[in-house]
């Protein structure tokens, strides 16, 4: 079964700072990769996804993620965060018909 | 589209009581998933259905948990009897299994369960 690792569970940064959240997975087969976001008090929403093609994926709200197959990674980035990006971010990997989530990164953006 | 609908949004109950969580998937979606989210364990898949049939229930923690999907537009997750350690947010998600590359799960707002 696949597993997903997210590091730096808590991230605090100022507005306009750049954000990068790491995601590493373990699974030997073909994977589909996702980042979900959960704003305070809300449900999970899809931020972006990768299935095939260009490994650099653009998502909503200025987020992007890069799939590096050799490193089993799918890191999320945003060059300049806003206060409204305060949320919990989950990386998810689908392999073998199951979607496995990482434990999430709690991101707090200080105005 | 109303999205995935879950009820209730909040449930507070006493230990030993039966709890029933409800989910209405997005119309036309044929896969449905139940997840549990806790601080300690993150998001865990409990069970999922394809075309109303349970496919993988290996994530169901114990016999106190049961899930049903009597038709394509409704599913329940039942805990009987409930225990304080069941306190968590329970999410339902649905997916159009036949959508090929769009293969994306859409989540409901969750039910926050507190067992006293």
CSV table of C-alpha atoms in Angstrom, one decimal:
chain,number,residue,atom,x,y,z
A,1,UNK,CA,0.0,0.0,0.0
A,2,UNK,CA,1.1,3.5,-0.7
A,3,UNK,CA,2.1,6.0,2.1
A,4,UNK,CA,2.5,9.7,2.1
A,5,UNK,CA,4.9,11.9,4.2
A,6,UNK,CA,4.5,15.6,4.8
A,7,UNK,CA,7.1,17.3,6.8
A,8,UNK,CA,7.0,20.5,8.9
A,9,UNK,CA,3.5,20.0,10.2
A,10,UNK,CA,3.2,23.6,11.4
A,11,UNK,CA,4.4,26.5,9.2
A,12,UNK,CA,4.1,30.1,10.2
A,13,UNK,CA,5.0,32.8,7.7
A,14,UNK,CA,4.3,36.5,6.9
A,15,UNK,CA,2.2,37.7,4.0
A,16,UNK,CA,4.2,37.9,0.7
A,17,UNK,CA,6.6,35.3,1.8
A,18,UNK,CA,7.1,32.2,-0.4
A,19,UNK,CA,5.7,28.9,0.7
A,20,UNK,CA,6.9,25.4,-0.2
A,21,UNK,CA,5.4,22.3,1.4
A,22,UNK,CA,7.1,19.0,0.9
A,23,UNK,CA,5.3,15.7,0.0
A,24,UNK,CA,7.0,12.4,-0.5
A,25,UNK,CA,5.3,9.1,-1.2
A,26,UNK,CA,6.2,5.5,-1.4
A,27,UNK,CA,4.6,3.4,-4.1
A,28,UNK,CA,6.2,1.6,-7.0
A,29,UNK,CA,3.5,1.9,-9.6
A,30,UNK,CA,1.7,4.6,-11.5
A,31,UNK,CA,0.3,7.2,-9.2
A,32,UNK,CA,-2.1,10.1,-9.4
A,33,UNK,CA,-1.2,13.0,-7.1
A,34,UNK,CA,-3.3,15.6,-5.4
A,35,UNK,CA,-3.1,18.5,-3.0
A,36,UNK,CA,-6.2,19.4,-1.0
A,37,UNK,CA,-6.8,22.4,1.1
A,38,UNK,CA,-9.0,22.7,4.2
A,39,UNK,CA,-9.7,26.3,5.3
A,40,UNK,CA,-10.7,26.8,9.0
A,41,UNK,CA,-14.1,25.2,9.6
A,42,UNK,CA,-14.5,24.1,6.1
A,43,UNK,CA,-14.3,20.8,4.2
A,44,UNK,CA,-11.5,19.6,2.0
A,45,UNK,CA,-11.2,21.2,-1.5
A,46,UNK,CA,-9.1,20.2,-4.4
A,47,UNK,CA,-6.2,22.6,-5.0
A,48,UNK,CA,-4.5,20.8,-7.9
A,49,UNK,CA,-3.8,17.4,-9.3
A,50,UNK,CA,-1.4,15.5,-11.5
A,51,UNK,CA,-2.2,12.6,-13.7
A,52,UNK,CA,0.2,12.7,-16.6
A,53,UNK,CA,2.0,15.2,-18.9
A,54,UNK,CA,3.8,18.3,-17.7
A,55,UNK,CA,5.1,17.6,-14.2
A,56,UNK,CA,4.6,21.2,-13.2
A,57,UNK,CA,1.0,21.6,-12.4
A,58,UNK,CA,-0.8,24.9,-11.9
A,59,UNK,CA,-3.7,25.0,-9.5
A,60,UNK,CA,-6.1,27.5,-8.1
A,61,UNK,CA,-5.2,30.6,-6.1
A,62,UNK,CA,-1.7,30.8,-7.5
A,63,UNK,CA,-0.5,27.4,-6.2
A,64,UNK,CA,1.6,25.0,-8.2
A,65,UNK,CA,3.2,21.7,-7.6
A,66,UNK,CA,6.0,19.8,-9.3
A,67,UNK,CA,6.1,16.0,-9.7
A,68,UNK,CA,9.6,14.7,-9.6
A,69,UNK,CA,9.3,11.0,-10.3
A,70,UNK,CA,12.9,10.1,-9.4
A,71,UNK,CA,12.4,11.7,-5.9
A,72,UNK,CA,8.9,10.4,-5.4
A,73,UNK,CA,7.9,13.9,-4.5
A,74,UNK,CA,5.1,16.3,-5.3
A,75,UNK,CA,5.9,19.5,-3.5
A,76,UNK,CA,3.5,22.4,-3.3
A,77,UNK,CA,4.6,26.0,-3.9
A,78,UNK,CA,3.2,29.5,-3.9
A,79,UNK,CA,5.6,32.4,-4.5
A,80,UNK,CA,3.7,35.0,-2.4
A,81,UNK,CA,1.2,33.9,0.2
A,82,UNK,CA,-1.8,35.9,1.5
A,83,UNK,CA,-3.5,35.9,4.9
A,84,UNK,CA,-6.4,34.0,3.3
A,85,UNK,CA,-4.0,31.1,2.5
A,86,UNK,CA,-4.1,30.2,6.2
A,87,UNK,CA,-5.4,26.6,6.1
A,88,UNK,CA,-4.3,23.0,6.4
A,89,UNK,CA,-2.9,21.4,3.3
A,90,UNK,CA,-3.0,17.7,2.5
A,91,UNK,CA,-1.0,15.8,-0.1
A,92,UNK,CA,-2.7,12.7,-1.4
A,93,UNK,CA,-1.5,9.9,-3.6
A,94,UNK,CA,-3.7,7.4,-5.4
A,95,UNK,CA,-2.2,4.1,-6.3
A,96,UNK,CA,-3.8,0.7,-6.4
A,97,UNK,CA,-7.3,2.3,-6.4
A,98,UNK,CA,-6.9,3.8,-2.9
A,99,UNK,CA,-6.3,7.4,-2.0
A,100,UNK,CA,-3.8,7.9,0.8
A,101,UNK,CA,-3.4,11.2,2.6
A,102,UNK,CA,-0.5,12.7,4.4
A,103,UNK,CA,-1.1,14.1,7.9
A,104,UNK,CA,-1.3,17.6,6.6
A,105,UNK,CA,0.6,20.9,7.0
A,106,UNK,CA,-1.0,23.6,9.2
A,107,UNK,CA,-0.1,26.9,7.5
A,108,UNK,CA,-0.6,30.2,9.3
A,109,UNK,CA,0.0,33.4,7.4
A,110,UNK,CA,0.5,36.5,9.6
A,111,UNK,CA,-0.8,39.7,8.1
B,1,UNK,CA,-24.7,21.1,-8.1
B,2,UNK,CA,-25.1,21.0,-4.3
B,3,UNK,CA,-22.0,19.0,-3.8
B,4,UNK,CA,-21.7,16.2,-1.3
B,5,UNK,CA,-24.2,16.6,1.5
B,6,UNK,CA,-23.6,15.3,5.0
B,7,UNK,CA,-25.8,15.4,8.1
B,8,UNK,CA,-25.7,16.2,10.8
B,9,UNK,CA,-22.9,18.8,10.7
B,10,UNK,CA,-22.3,18.4,14.5
B,11,UNK,CA,-23.2,15.6,16.8
B,12,UNK,CA,-22.6,15.4,20.5
B,13,UNK,CA,-23.6,12.2,22.2
B,14,UNK,CA,-22.9,10.2,25.3
B,15,UNK,CA,-20.8,7.1,25.4
B,16,UNK,CA,-22.8,4.0,24.6
B,17,UNK,CA,-25.3,5.7,22.3
B,18,UNK,CA,-25.8,4.8,18.7
B,19,UNK,CA,-24.7,7.4,16.2
B,20,UNK,CA,-25.7,7.5,12.5
B,21,UNK,CA,-24.0,9.8,10.0
B,22,UNK,CA,-25.5,10.4,6.6
B,23,UNK,CA,-24.2,11.2,3.2
B,24,UNK,CA,-25.7,12.1,-0.1
B,25,UNK,CA,-23.1,11.9,-2.9
B,26,UNK,CA,-23.0,14.1,-6.0
B,27,UNK,CA,-25.6,13.0,-8.4
B,28,UNK,CA,-24.1,10.7,-11.0
B,29,UNK,CA,-21.1,9.7,-9.0
B,30,UNK,CA,-20.8,6.0,-8.5
B,31,UNK,CA,-18.0,5.8,-5.9
B,32,UNK,CA,-18.5,6.9,-2.3
B,33,UNK,CA,-15.9,7.1,0.5
B,34,UNK,CA,-16.0,7.5,4.3
B,35,UNK,CA,-13.0,9.1,6.0
B,36,UNK,CA,-12.2,9.9,9.6
B,37,UNK,CA,-10.0,12.9,10.5
B,38,UNK,CA,-8.3,13.2,13.9
B,39,UNK,CA,-5.3,15.2,15.1
B,40,UNK,CA,-3.3,12.1,15.9
B,41,UNK,CA,-3.9,10.0,12.8
B,42,UNK,CA,-4.8,12.5,10.1
B,43,UNK,CA,-7.2,11.4,7.4
B,44,UNK,CA,-8.0,7.7,7.4
B,45,UNK,CA,-10.1,5.9,4.8
B,46,UNK,CA,-12.7,3.8,6.6
B,47,UNK,CA,-14.6,2.2,3.7
B,48,UNK,CA,-15.5,2.9,0.1
B,49,UNK,CA,-18.3,1.7,-2.2
B,50,UNK,CA,-18.5,1.3,-6.0
B,51,UNK,CA,-22.0,1.2,-7.4
B,52,UNK,CA,-23.4,0.8,-3.9
B,53,UNK,CA,-21.2,-2.3,-3.2
B,54,UNK,CA,-18.6,-2.1,-0.4
B,55,UNK,CA,-15.2,-2.7,-2.0
B,56,UNK,CA,-12.8,-2.2,0.8
B,57,UNK,CA,-13.7,-1.9,4.5
B,58,UNK,CA,-10.3,-2.7,5.8
B,59,UNK,CA,-10.1,0.8,7.4
B,60,UNK,CA,-13.2,0.3,9.6
B,61,UNK,CA,-11.7,0.3,13.1
B,62,UNK,CA,-13.9,-2.4,14.7
B,63,UNK,CA,-17.2,-4.1,14.6
B,64,UNK,CA,-18.9,-1.2,16.3
B,65,UNK,CA,-18.6,0.6,12.9
B,66,UNK,CA,-20.8,-0.3,10.0
B,67,UNK,CA,-21.6,1.4,6.7
B,68,UNK,CA,-24.4,0.9,4.2
B,69,UNK,CA,-25.3,2.3,0.8
B,70,UNK,CA,-28.8,1.2,0.0
B,71,UNK,CA,-29.0,3.2,-3.2
B,72,UNK,CA,-26.8,5.5,-5.3
B,73,UNK,CA,-27.9,8.6,-3.6
B,74,UNK,CA,-27.5,7.7,0.1
B,75,UNK,CA,-25.1,6.2,2.5
B,76,UNK,CA,-24.9,5.8,6.3
B,77,UNK,CA,-22.0,5.3,8.7
B,78,UNK,CA,-23.2,3.9,12.1
B,79,UNK,CA,-21.3,3.6,15.3
B,80,UNK,CA,-22.9,1.4,17.9
B,81,UNK,CA,-22.1,1.7,20.8
B,82,UNK,CA,-20.1,4.9,20.5
B,83,UNK,CA,-17.0,5.6,22.6
B,84,UNK,CA,-15.1,8.8,23.4
B,85,UNK,CA,-12.2,7.7,21.2
B,86,UNK,CA,-14.6,7.8,18.2
B,87,UNK,CA,-14.7,11.6,18.5
B,88,UNK,CA,-13.4,13.0,15.2
B,89,UNK,CA,-14.6,14.7,12.0
B,90,UNK,CA,-16.1,12.2,9.6
B,91,UNK,CA,-16.0,13.1,5.9
B,92,UNK,CA,-17.8,11.6,3.0
B,93,UNK,CA,-16.5,11.9,-0.5
B,94,UNK,CA,-17.8,10.9,-3.9
B,95,UNK,CA,-16.2,10.3,-7.3
B,96,UNK,CA,-17.2,9.5,-10.8
B,97,UNK,CA,-15.3,6.3,-11.2
B,98,UNK,CA,-15.9,6.2,-14.9
B,99,UNK,CA,-14.6,9.7,-15.5
B,100,UNK,CA,-11.1,8.5,-16.3
B,101,UNK,CA,-8.6,11.2,-16.0
B,102,UNK,CA,-10.7,13.4,-13.9
B,103,UNK,CA,-10.6,10.7,-11.1
B,104,UNK,CA,-11.1,13.3,-8.3
B,105,UNK,CA,-12.8,12.9,-5.0
B,106,UNK,CA,-15.1,15.6,-3.9
B,107,UNK,CA,-15.6,16.0,-0.1
B,108,UNK,CA,-18.6,16.9,1.9
B,109,UNK,CA,-18.4,19.4,4.8
B,110,UNK,CA,-17.9,16.7,7.4
B,111,UNK,CA,-19.7,15.7,10.6
B,112,UNK,CA,-17.9,16.7,13.8
B,113,UNK,CA,-18.7,14.0,16.3
B,114,UNK,CA,-18.0,14.4,20.0
B,115,UNK,CA,-18.7,11.4,22.3
B,116,UNK,CA,-18.7,12.4,25.9
